[in-house]
Coordinates of C-alpha atoms and ligand atoms in Angstrom, one line a residue:
Chain A
M176 CA 80.6 -12.2 -19.4
I177 CA 78.8 -8.9 -19.2
V178 CA 80.8 -5.7 -18.6
L179 CA 79.3 -2.3 -17.9
D180 CA 81.6 0.6 -17.6
G181 CA 80.5 4.2 -16.8
V182 CA 77.0 3.5 -18.2
G183 CA 74.6 6.4 -18.1
M184 CA 71.2 6.8 -19.6
T185 CA 69.2 10.1 -20.0
Y186 CA 65.8 9.8 -21.7
E187 CA 64.8 12.7 -23.8
A188 CA 61.1 13.0 -22.9
A189 CA 58.8 15.7 -24.2
S190 CA 58.7 17.2 -20.7
G191 CA 62.5 17.4 -20.6
P192 CA 65.4 15.0 -20.1
V193 CA 65.2 12.3 -17.4
E194 CA 68.4 11.0 -16.1
A195 CA 67.6 7.4 -15.3
V196 CA 71.0 5.9 -14.5
R197 CA 74.4 7.4 -13.9
D198 CA 77.9 6.0 -14.1
V199 CA 77.0 2.4 -13.5
A200 CA 79.9 -0.1 -13.6
F201 CA 79.8 -3.8 -12.8
E202 CA 80.6 -7.1 -14.3
V203 CA 78.7 -10.4 -14.4
G204 CA 80.9 -13.4 -14.9
D205 CA 80.0 -16.4 -17.0
G206 CA 77.6 -18.7 -15.1
E207 CA 77.1 -16.1 -12.5
F208 CA 73.7 -15.2 -10.9
V209 CA 73.5 -11.5 -10.1
A210 CA 70.4 -9.9 -8.6
L211 CA 69.7 -6.2 -9.0
V212 CA 67.7 -4.5 -6.3
G213 CA 66.8 -0.8 -5.9
P214 CA 63.9 1.5 -5.4
S215 CA 61.2 1.9 -8.0
G216 CA 62.2 4.1 -10.9
C217 CA 66.0 3.8 -10.2
G218 CA 66.7 2.4 -13.7
K219 CA 66.7 -1.4 -13.3
S220 CA 64.6 -2.1 -16.3
T221 CA 66.6 0.5 -18.2
L222 CA 69.8 -1.3 -17.4
L223 CA 68.4 -4.6 -18.6
R224 CA 67.4 -3.0 -21.9
I225 CA 70.8 -1.6 -22.3
V226 CA 72.5 -4.9 -21.7
A227 CA 70.1 -6.6 -24.2
G228 CA 70.9 -4.0 -26.8
L229 CA 67.3 -2.8 -27.1
R230 CA 68.2 0.8 -26.1
P231 CA 71.6 2.4 -26.5
A232 CA 73.1 3.9 -23.4
T233 CA 73.7 7.6 -23.7
S234 CA 77.2 7.3 -22.1
G235 CA 79.7 4.6 -21.2
R236 CA 80.5 1.2 -22.6
V237 CA 78.6 -2.2 -22.5
S238 CA 80.0 -5.4 -23.8
V239 CA 78.7 -9.0 -23.8
E240 CA 81.1 -11.9 -24.5
G241 CA 83.8 -9.4 -25.4
R242 CA 81.7 -7.7 -28.0
A243 CA 80.5 -4.1 -27.7
V244 CA 76.7 -4.0 -27.6
T245 CA 75.3 -1.8 -30.4
R246 CA 72.2 -3.7 -31.3
P247 CA 70.0 -6.5 -29.9
I248 CA 72.3 -9.3 -28.7
P249 CA 71.7 -12.8 -29.8
N250 CA 71.0 -15.9 -27.6
V251 CA 69.4 -14.1 -24.8
G252 CA 66.3 -15.0 -22.8
M253 CA 64.4 -11.9 -21.8
V254 CA 61.6 -11.7 -19.3
F255 CA 60.0 -8.3 -19.5
Q256 CA 58.5 -6.7 -16.4
A257 CA 55.0 -7.0 -18.0
P258 CA 54.2 -10.5 -19.5
V259 CA 54.0 -9.1 -23.1
L260 CA 52.1 -12.1 -24.5
L261 CA 50.5 -11.9 -27.9
K262 CA 46.8 -11.9 -27.1
W263 CA 45.8 -13.6 -30.4
R264 CA 47.9 -16.7 -29.6
A265 CA 47.2 -19.5 -27.3
I266 CA 49.7 -19.9 -24.4
L267 CA 51.6 -22.7 -26.1
D268 CA 52.0 -20.7 -29.3
N269 CA 53.2 -17.8 -27.3
V270 CA 55.8 -19.9 -25.7
L271 CA 56.8 -21.2 -29.2
L272 CA 57.2 -17.6 -30.5
P273 CA 61.0 -17.4 -30.1
A274 CA 61.5 -20.4 -32.3
E275 CA 59.3 -18.9 -35.0
L276 CA 60.8 -15.5 -34.8
S277 CA 64.4 -16.8 -35.0
G278 CA 63.6 -18.9 -38.0
L279 CA 63.5 -22.3 -36.3
K280 CA 60.9 -25.1 -36.7
A281 CA 58.3 -24.5 -34.0
E282 CA 57.3 -28.2 -34.3
H283 CA 60.7 -29.3 -32.9
Y284 CA 60.2 -27.3 -29.8
R285 CA 56.6 -28.2 -29.0
S286 CA 57.3 -30.9 -26.5
R287 CA 59.9 -28.8 -24.8
A288 CA 57.4 -25.9 -24.6
E289 CA 54.8 -28.3 -23.0
D290 CA 57.4 -29.5 -20.5
L291 CA 58.2 -26.0 -19.5
L292 CA 54.6 -25.1 -19.1
R293 CA 54.1 -28.2 -16.9
L294 CA 57.2 -27.1 -14.9
V295 CA 55.6 -23.8 -14.0
G296 CA 52.2 -25.3 -13.3
L297 CA 50.5 -24.3 -16.5
G298 CA 50.3 -27.7 -18.1
D299 CA 46.5 -27.5 -18.4
F300 CA 46.6 -24.0 -19.8
A301 CA 48.6 -24.6 -23.0
A302 CA 45.5 -24.2 -25.2
K303 CA 44.1 -21.2 -23.3
F304 CA 44.4 -17.6 -24.4
P305 CA 46.3 -15.0 -22.4
R306 CA 43.1 -13.2 -21.3
E307 CA 42.0 -16.4 -19.6
L308 CA 45.0 -16.4 -17.3
S309 CA 45.7 -14.4 -14.2
G310 CA 48.6 -11.9 -14.1
G311 CA 50.9 -14.3 -12.3
M312 CA 50.1 -17.1 -14.7
Q313 CA 50.9 -14.9 -17.6
Q314 CA 54.2 -14.0 -16.0
R315 CA 55.0 -17.7 -15.7
A316 CA 54.1 -18.2 -19.4
S317 CA 56.5 -15.5 -20.4
L318 CA 59.2 -17.2 -18.3
C319 CA 58.6 -20.4 -20.3
R320 CA 58.9 -18.3 -23.5
A321 CA 62.3 -16.9 -22.3
L322 CA 63.6 -20.4 -21.6
L323 CA 62.4 -22.1 -24.8
L324 CA 65.6 -21.9 -26.7
D325 CA 67.7 -22.7 -23.6
P326 CA 69.7 -19.4 -23.9
P327 CA 73.0 -19.1 -22.0
L328 CA 72.1 -15.6 -20.8
L329 CA 68.9 -14.7 -19.0
L330 CA 67.8 -11.1 -18.3
M331 CA 64.8 -11.2 -16.0
D332 CA 62.8 -8.2 -14.9
E333 CA 60.8 -9.0 -11.7
P334 CA 59.6 -12.3 -13.2
F335 CA 57.9 -13.4 -10.1
G336 CA 56.5 -10.1 -9.0
A337 CA 52.9 -11.0 -9.4
L338 CA 53.1 -14.4 -7.6
D339 CA 51.9 -15.4 -4.1
A340 CA 54.7 -16.2 -1.6
M341 CA 54.3 -20.0 -1.9
T342 CA 54.4 -20.2 -5.7
R343 CA 57.2 -17.7 -5.7
D344 CA 59.4 -19.8 -3.5
E345 CA 58.7 -22.8 -5.7
M346 CA 59.5 -20.9 -8.8
N347 CA 62.8 -19.7 -7.2
L348 CA 63.8 -23.4 -6.7
E349 CA 62.8 -24.3 -10.3
L350 CA 64.8 -21.3 -11.6
L351 CA 67.9 -22.4 -9.8
R352 CA 67.5 -25.9 -11.2
V353 CA 67.1 -24.5 -14.7
W354 CA 70.1 -22.3 -14.1
G355 CA 72.2 -25.3 -13.4
E356 CA 72.8 -25.0 -9.6
A357 CA 73.3 -28.8 -9.2
G358 CA 76.3 -28.9 -11.4
T359 CA 79.8 -27.9 -10.6
G360 CA 79.4 -24.5 -12.2
A361 CA 80.3 -25.3 -15.8
G362 CA 77.3 -25.0 -18.1
R363 CA 75.5 -22.7 -15.8
K364 CA 73.6 -19.8 -17.4
T365 CA 74.5 -16.2 -16.8
V366 CA 71.6 -14.5 -15.1
V367 CA 70.8 -10.8 -14.3
F368 CA 67.7 -10.9 -12.1
V369 CA 65.8 -7.7 -11.1
T370 CA 63.6 -8.0 -8.0
H371 CA 62.0 -5.9 -5.3
S372 CA 62.3 -8.7 -2.8
I373 CA 65.4 -8.8 -0.7
P374 CA 64.9 -12.4 0.5
E375 CA 64.5 -13.5 -3.1
A376 CA 67.7 -11.7 -4.2
V377 CA 69.6 -13.3 -1.3
F378 CA 68.2 -16.8 -2.0
L379 CA 69.0 -16.8 -5.7
A380 CA 72.1 -14.8 -6.3
D381 CA 75.8 -15.1 -6.1
R382 CA 76.0 -11.3 -5.7
V383 CA 73.4 -8.7 -5.1
V384 CA 73.9 -5.3 -6.7
V385 CA 72.1 -2.5 -4.7
M386 CA 71.2 0.7 -6.5
T387 CA 70.4 4.2 -5.3
P388 CA 67.2 6.1 -6.2
R389 CA 67.1 7.9 -9.5
P390 CA 69.5 8.6 -11.1
G391 CA 70.5 5.1 -10.3
R392 CA 74.0 4.4 -9.3
I393 CA 75.5 1.4 -7.6
A394 CA 75.3 1.8 -3.8
R395 CA 76.8 -1.5 -2.9
V396 CA 77.6 -5.0 -4.2
V397 CA 76.9 -7.7 -1.6
P398 CA 78.4 -11.1 -2.2
V399 CA 76.2 -14.0 -1.1
G400 CA 78.4 -16.8 0.2
L401 CA 75.5 -19.1 1.1
P402 CA 76.3 -22.7 0.1
R403 CA 74.6 -24.3 -2.9
P404 CA 72.3 -26.0 -3.7
R405 CA 70.1 -23.8 -1.6
T406 CA 66.9 -25.3 -0.1
V407 CA 63.9 -24.2 1.9
A408 CA 66.1 -24.5 5.0
T409 CA 68.6 -21.9 3.6
R410 CA 66.0 -19.2 4.3
A411 CA 66.1 -20.1 8.0
T412 CA 69.8 -19.7 8.5
A413 CA 71.4 -16.9 10.4
E414 CA 73.6 -15.9 7.5
F415 CA 70.5 -15.5 5.3
G416 CA 69.0 -13.1 7.9
Q417 CA 72.3 -11.3 8.2
L418 CA 72.7 -10.8 4.5
S419 CA 69.1 -9.6 4.1
L420 CA 69.6 -7.0 6.8
E421 CA 72.8 -5.9 5.2
I422 CA 71.0 -5.3 1.9
Y423 CA 68.1 -3.6 3.6
E424 CA 70.6 -1.2 5.3
A425 CA 72.4 -0.5 2.0
L426 CA 69.0 0.3 0.4
T427 CA 67.9 2.6 3.2
A428 CA 71.3 4.3 3.5
A429 CA 71.2 5.1 -0.2
A430 CA 67.6 6.5 -0.1
Chain B
M509 CA 19.4 -18.8 -21.6
L510 CA 15.9 -17.6 -22.4
P511 CA 15.9 -14.7 -19.9
G512 CA 19.3 -13.6 -21.2
V513 CA 18.0 -13.5 -24.8
L514 CA 14.9 -11.7 -23.6
R515 CA 16.8 -9.1 -21.7
R516 CA 19.0 -8.5 -24.7
Y517 CA 16.4 -8.2 -27.5
A518 CA 13.2 -7.3 -25.6
P519 CA 13.8 -3.5 -25.5
S520 CA 14.5 -3.1 -29.2
A521 CA 11.6 -5.5 -30.1
V522 CA 9.2 -3.5 -28.0
L523 CA 10.3 -0.2 -29.4
F524 CA 10.0 -1.6 -32.9
A525 CA 6.5 -2.9 -32.3
V526 CA 5.4 0.4 -30.8
V527 CA 6.7 2.3 -33.9
L528 CA 5.0 -0.1 -36.3
V529 CA 1.6 0.2 -34.5
A530 CA 1.9 4.0 -34.3
W531 CA 2.8 4.1 -38.0
Q532 CA -0.1 1.9 -39.0
L533 CA -2.5 4.1 -37.0
A534 CA -1.1 7.4 -38.2
G535 CA -2.7 7.1 -41.6
P536 CA -6.3 6.8 -40.6
V537 CA -6.0 9.1 -37.5
F538 CA -4.4 12.0 -39.4
Q539 CA -6.3 11.2 -42.6
L540 CA -3.1 10.9 -44.6
R541 CA -3.3 9.7 -48.2
E542 CA -1.4 6.5 -49.0
Y543 CA 1.0 8.3 -51.3
L544 CA 2.1 10.5 -48.4
L545 CA 2.5 7.9 -45.7
P546 CA 1.6 4.3 -46.5
G547 CA 1.1 2.1 -43.5
P548 CA 3.4 -0.9 -42.8
V549 CA 0.8 -3.3 -44.0
A550 CA 0.7 -1.7 -47.4
V551 CA 4.5 -1.6 -47.4
V552 CA 4.8 -5.2 -46.7
R553 CA 2.2 -6.1 -49.3
A554 CA 4.2 -4.1 -51.8
A555 CA 7.5 -5.7 -50.7
L556 CA 6.0 -9.2 -51.3
N557 CA 4.2 -8.3 -54.5
F558 CA 6.2 -10.3 -56.9
S559 CA 4.7 -8.8 -60.0
I560 CA 7.4 -6.3 -59.4
P561 CA 10.7 -8.2 -60.2
W562 CA 12.1 -7.7 -56.7
H563 CA 14.6 -10.5 -57.0
E564 CA 16.3 -8.9 -60.0
H565 CA 16.6 -5.5 -58.2
I566 CA 17.8 -7.1 -55.0
W567 CA 20.3 -9.1 -57.0
I568 CA 21.7 -6.1 -58.8
T569 CA 21.9 -3.9 -55.7
T570 CA 23.5 -6.7 -53.6
L571 CA 26.1 -7.2 -56.3
E572 CA 26.9 -3.5 -56.3
I573 CA 27.1 -3.4 -52.5
L574 CA 29.2 -6.6 -52.2
G575 CA 31.5 -5.5 -55.0
G576 CA 32.0 -2.1 -53.6
F577 CA 32.5 -3.6 -50.1
A578 CA 35.2 -6.0 -51.5
V579 CA 37.0 -3.3 -53.5
A580 CA 36.9 -0.9 -50.5
G581 CA 38.2 -3.6 -48.2
V582 CA 41.0 -4.8 -50.4
A583 CA 42.1 -1.4 -51.6
G584 CA 41.8 0.0 -48.0
V585 CA 44.0 -2.7 -46.5
L586 CA 46.6 -2.4 -49.3
L587 CA 46.8 1.4 -48.9
G588 CA 46.9 1.1 -45.1
V589 CA 49.7 -1.4 -45.4
A590 CA 51.6 0.9 -47.8
I591 CA 51.1 3.9 -45.4
A592 CA 52.3 1.9 -42.4
W593 CA 55.2 0.4 -44.3
S594 CA 56.9 3.5 -45.6
P595 CA 56.8 7.0 -44.1
T596 CA 57.6 8.4 -47.6
L597 CA 54.6 6.6 -49.1
A598 CA 52.5 7.8 -46.1
R599 CA 53.6 11.4 -46.8
A600 CA 52.7 11.0 -50.5
L601 CA 49.4 9.1 -50.0
V602 CA 47.7 10.5 -47.0
P603 CA 46.9 14.1 -48.2
F604 CA 45.7 12.7 -51.5
L605 CA 43.5 10.1 -49.8
V606 CA 42.1 12.8 -47.5
F607 CA 41.3 14.9 -50.5
V608 CA 39.5 12.0 -52.3
N609 CA 37.6 11.2 -49.1
T610 CA 36.3 14.8 -48.7
L611 CA 35.0 14.9 -52.3
P612 CA 31.2 14.8 -52.3
K613 CA 30.5 11.4 -53.8
V614 CA 27.1 12.4 -55.1
A615 CA 28.8 14.9 -57.3
V616 CA 31.4 12.5 -58.5
A617 CA 28.9 9.9 -59.5
P618 CA 27.9 11.5 -62.9
L619 CA 31.5 11.5 -63.8
F620 CA 31.8 7.7 -63.2
L621 CA 28.8 7.2 -65.4
L622 CA 30.3 9.3 -68.1
W623 CA 33.6 7.3 -68.0
L624 CA 32.3 3.8 -67.4
G625 CA 28.8 3.9 -68.8
Y626 CA 25.6 2.4 -67.3
G627 CA 25.7 -0.8 -65.4
I628 CA 26.7 -2.1 -62.0
V629 CA 30.5 -1.2 -62.2
P630 CA 30.2 2.6 -61.7
N631 CA 27.8 2.0 -58.8
M632 CA 30.2 -0.5 -57.3
L633 CA 33.0 2.0 -57.5
I634 CA 30.9 4.7 -55.8
A635 CA 30.2 2.3 -53.1
A636 CA 33.9 1.5 -52.7
L637 CA 34.8 5.2 -52.8
I638 CA 32.4 6.0 -49.9
G639 CA 33.6 3.0 -47.9
F640 CA 37.3 2.7 -48.3
F641 CA 38.6 5.5 -46.1
P642 CA 38.0 4.1 -42.6
V643 CA 39.7 0.8 -43.7
V644 CA 42.8 2.7 -44.8
I645 CA 43.0 4.6 -41.5
N646 CA 42.3 1.7 -39.3
T647 CA 44.7 -0.6 -41.1
A648 CA 47.5 1.9 -40.8
V649 CA 46.7 2.6 -37.1
G650 CA 46.5 -1.1 -36.3
L651 CA 49.8 -1.8 -37.9
T652 CA 51.6 1.0 -36.2
Q653 CA 50.0 1.2 -32.8
V654 CA 51.8 -1.9 -31.5
D655 CA 53.0 -2.1 -27.9
D656 CA 56.7 -1.1 -27.9
E657 CA 57.5 -4.2 -25.8
L658 CA 56.0 -6.5 -28.5
L659 CA 58.3 -5.0 -31.0
D660 CA 61.2 -5.4 -28.5
L661 CA 60.3 -9.0 -28.4
G662 CA 60.8 -9.3 -32.1
R663 CA 64.2 -7.6 -31.8
V664 CA 65.3 -9.8 -28.9
F665 CA 64.9 -12.8 -31.2
G666 CA 66.4 -11.2 -34.2
A667 CA 63.3 -11.4 -36.3
P668 CA 63.5 -9.8 -39.7
T669 CA 61.1 -6.9 -40.5
W670 CA 58.8 -9.0 -42.6
K671 CA 58.4 -11.6 -39.9
V672 CA 57.5 -9.0 -37.3
F673 CA 55.0 -7.6 -39.8
L674 CA 53.5 -11.0 -40.4
K675 CA 53.4 -12.3 -36.8
I676 CA 53.0 -9.2 -34.7
R677 CA 51.8 -6.2 -36.7
L678 CA 49.3 -7.9 -38.9
P679 CA 47.4 -9.8 -36.2
N680 CA 47.5 -6.6 -34.1
A681 CA 45.8 -4.7 -36.9
L682 CA 43.1 -7.3 -37.5
P683 CA 40.5 -6.1 -35.0
Y684 CA 41.0 -2.5 -36.2
V685 CA 40.4 -3.6 -39.8
L686 CA 37.4 -5.6 -38.9
S687 CA 35.7 -2.8 -37.0
A688 CA 36.4 -0.5 -40.0
L689 CA 34.7 -3.0 -42.3
K690 CA 31.6 -2.7 -40.2
I691 CA 31.5 1.0 -41.1
T692 CA 32.3 0.1 -44.7
A693 CA 29.4 -2.3 -44.9
T694 CA 26.9 0.5 -44.1
A695 CA 28.7 3.0 -46.3
A696 CA 28.7 0.6 -49.3
V697 CA 24.9 0.4 -49.1
V698 CA 24.7 4.2 -49.2
G699 CA 27.2 4.3 -52.1
A700 CA 25.3 1.7 -54.3
I701 CA 22.0 3.5 -53.8
V702 CA 23.5 6.9 -54.5
G703 CA 24.9 5.5 -57.8
E704 CA 21.5 4.1 -58.7
F705 CA 19.8 7.4 -57.9
V706 CA 22.1 9.3 -60.4
A707 CA 21.3 6.9 -63.2
S708 CA 20.5 3.3 -63.5
Q709 CA 18.2 0.9 -65.2
A710 CA 17.9 -1.6 -62.4
G711 CA 18.4 -1.9 -58.7
L712 CA 16.5 -0.9 -55.6
G713 CA 17.6 2.7 -55.8
T714 CA 16.1 2.9 -59.3
V715 CA 12.9 1.4 -58.0
I716 CA 12.7 4.2 -55.5
V717 CA 13.3 6.9 -58.1
N718 CA 10.6 5.4 -60.4
A719 CA 8.1 4.8 -57.6
Q720 CA 8.4 8.4 -56.6
T721 CA 7.8 9.8 -60.1
N722 CA 4.6 7.7 -60.1
L723 CA 3.7 8.6 -56.6
N724 CA 3.7 4.9 -55.8
T725 CA 5.0 5.5 -52.3
P726 CA 4.3 2.0 -50.9
V727 CA 6.7 0.5 -53.5
A728 CA 9.4 3.1 -52.6
F729 CA 9.0 2.1 -48.9
A730 CA 9.2 -1.5 -49.8
A731 CA 12.4 -0.9 -51.7
L732 CA 13.7 0.8 -48.5
V733 CA 12.8 -2.3 -46.5
W734 CA 14.7 -4.5 -48.9
I735 CA 17.7 -2.2 -48.8
S736 CA 17.8 -2.3 -45.0
V737 CA 17.5 -6.0 -45.0
I738 CA 20.6 -6.3 -47.3
G739 CA 22.4 -3.8 -45.2
L740 CA 21.6 -5.5 -41.9
L741 CA 22.6 -8.9 -43.2
L742 CA 25.9 -7.6 -44.5
Y743 CA 26.6 -5.8 -41.2
G744 CA 25.7 -8.8 -39.2
A745 CA 27.9 -11.1 -41.4
V746 CA 30.9 -8.8 -40.8
G747 CA 30.2 -8.8 -37.1
L748 CA 30.1 -12.6 -37.0
V749 CA 33.3 -12.9 -39.0
A750 CA 34.9 -10.4 -36.6
R751 CA 33.9 -12.3 -33.6
W752 CA 35.1 -15.6 -35.1
W753 CA 38.4 -14.3 -36.5
A754 CA 39.4 -11.9 -33.8
P755 CA 37.9 -13.3 -30.6
W756 CA 40.5 -11.6 -28.5
A757 CA 39.2 -8.1 -29.4
D758 CA 36.2 -7.0 -27.5
T759 CA 34.4 -5.5 -30.4
T760 CA 30.7 -4.8 -30.1
Ligands
ATP1115 N1 60.9 5.5 -22.4 C1 61.1 6.3 -21.4 N2 61.0 7.7 -21.6 C2 61.3 8.5 -20.6 N3 61.6 8.2 -19.4 C3 61.7 6.9 -19.1 C4 61.5 5.9 -20.1 N4 61.7 4.7 -19.5 C5 62.0 4.9 -18.2 N5 62.0 6.2 -18.0 C6 62.4 6.9 -16.7 O1 63.6 6.3 -16.3 C7 63.6 6.0 -14.9 C8 64.0 4.6 -14.7 O2 63.0 3.7 -15.2 P1 63.0 2.2 -15.1 O3 61.8 1.6 -15.8 O4 64.3 1.7 -15.6 O5 63.0 2.0 -13.5 P2 62.9 0.6 -12.7 O6 64.1 0.7 -11.7 O7 62.8 -0.6 -13.5 O8 61.6 0.8 -11.8 P3 60.5 -0.2 -11.3 O9 61.2 -0.9 -10.2 O10 59.4 0.6 -10.9 O11 60.2 -1.2 -12.5 C9 62.2 6.4 -14.4 O12 62.3 7.6 -13.7 C10 61.4 6.5 -15.6 O13 60.5 7.6 -15.5
MG1116 MG1 61.3 -1.9 -13.9

């Protein structure tokens, strides 16, 4: 469980302080899938970094699994907004990096890494180098890297932002499968998923958190009651359209 | 294939040929004596005249250059690592290294001879002294100029500092180091020759000094040719190693 309480972040830049987020409070339950939407620059990436313990918030409290976050938290899969691949490593070795960095035997994860790459359609690119892949392919590789150690918590920053609509929809379904949608709810991962796409947020999430422009505050939290497992047909339902409209209105009202 | 190679090398080959022809014609046309400007034919004849023990001189100078290059490379990388590793070490070392680098090496060379005597070692050290600085700077820069998000990646997976250093910082620095070594390759050639100029019994620099005293200019030119052959080979070798070892960097 993730708890944010009165979280604020002001960057001290050379040109003066920048207040990125202000007084943000919400919770993400265990096994819950929460999507975060908001205009560019409202502090979504900032919030993910705070939750991951990569940057300390300048005010408020953050805790994960009951423990206050004061440094990078363990057992988290992080997909950065940029793919952040090591350009001197082949794709497979990039995907294996988490194992190496956390002191595990990379050899033991090789077949899992290969499976993950196949899953996202990069089976033939394991031996290629990052510069030989398109932006969207690099993003998918970085998703595999985040999933390698099968972490119970996923923090994802626009992981499908560079994909075409078709591939994106496919990836959404795969992500839900990896998340554990098919099960009863036990064993599901906890996910915080940043996106600019309202339909994507509605399709994936249990709840959508809508943020205001900078300094980012929470404008609304929209529960998504759509039944699971969700399918291609889900997107065509009236409720889906209704929820999308609701979020759209919350975004424009906040602007 | 062939047109590509042609397009790449033709311009420099043409220029080279034009210069050679002009050079060969300059002597007769301007009625220059051979000791003022020997033509390329005379120079090549001197370079291939093996009554002069070229192979010995080439060997000595090559050893000095390679030794100086190796010392500069190893010392440069170690100093760069030290600077990147600890801010305190950086504050201590950098002003000192800048001071050493601004010393005129030609003026330091006699001291080296005084301390170390004749032989290839002082010349090696002069070569190293001229060539090490870019390696220090580029190593330190390559180790520290790492994308913030790459370092975040290390923190997300709880990687210890040494592991981040080994798996992220070091490979990140590799192209920087390799491009500094290209500069060092040329600098080491200069250093070795400077050392030989100051005082030496053998080596291509010594050949030049002696040839000039005897007004045997073709031999001096021939020594220059051999020096540039060594320099070009070393530079080319470093370039090849760079392309093979760090193919992700677009070095030229
Ligand atoms: N390291 C930093 N130093 C100074 N200001 C920063 C820094 N990082 C982010 N900011 C500022 O904080 C604000 C929020 O940035 P953030 O990256 O969190 O936005 P975002 O919601 O993720 O935007 P986008 O949707 O475009 O990715 C922005 O105004 C940005 O200028
Ligand atoms: Mg962002």
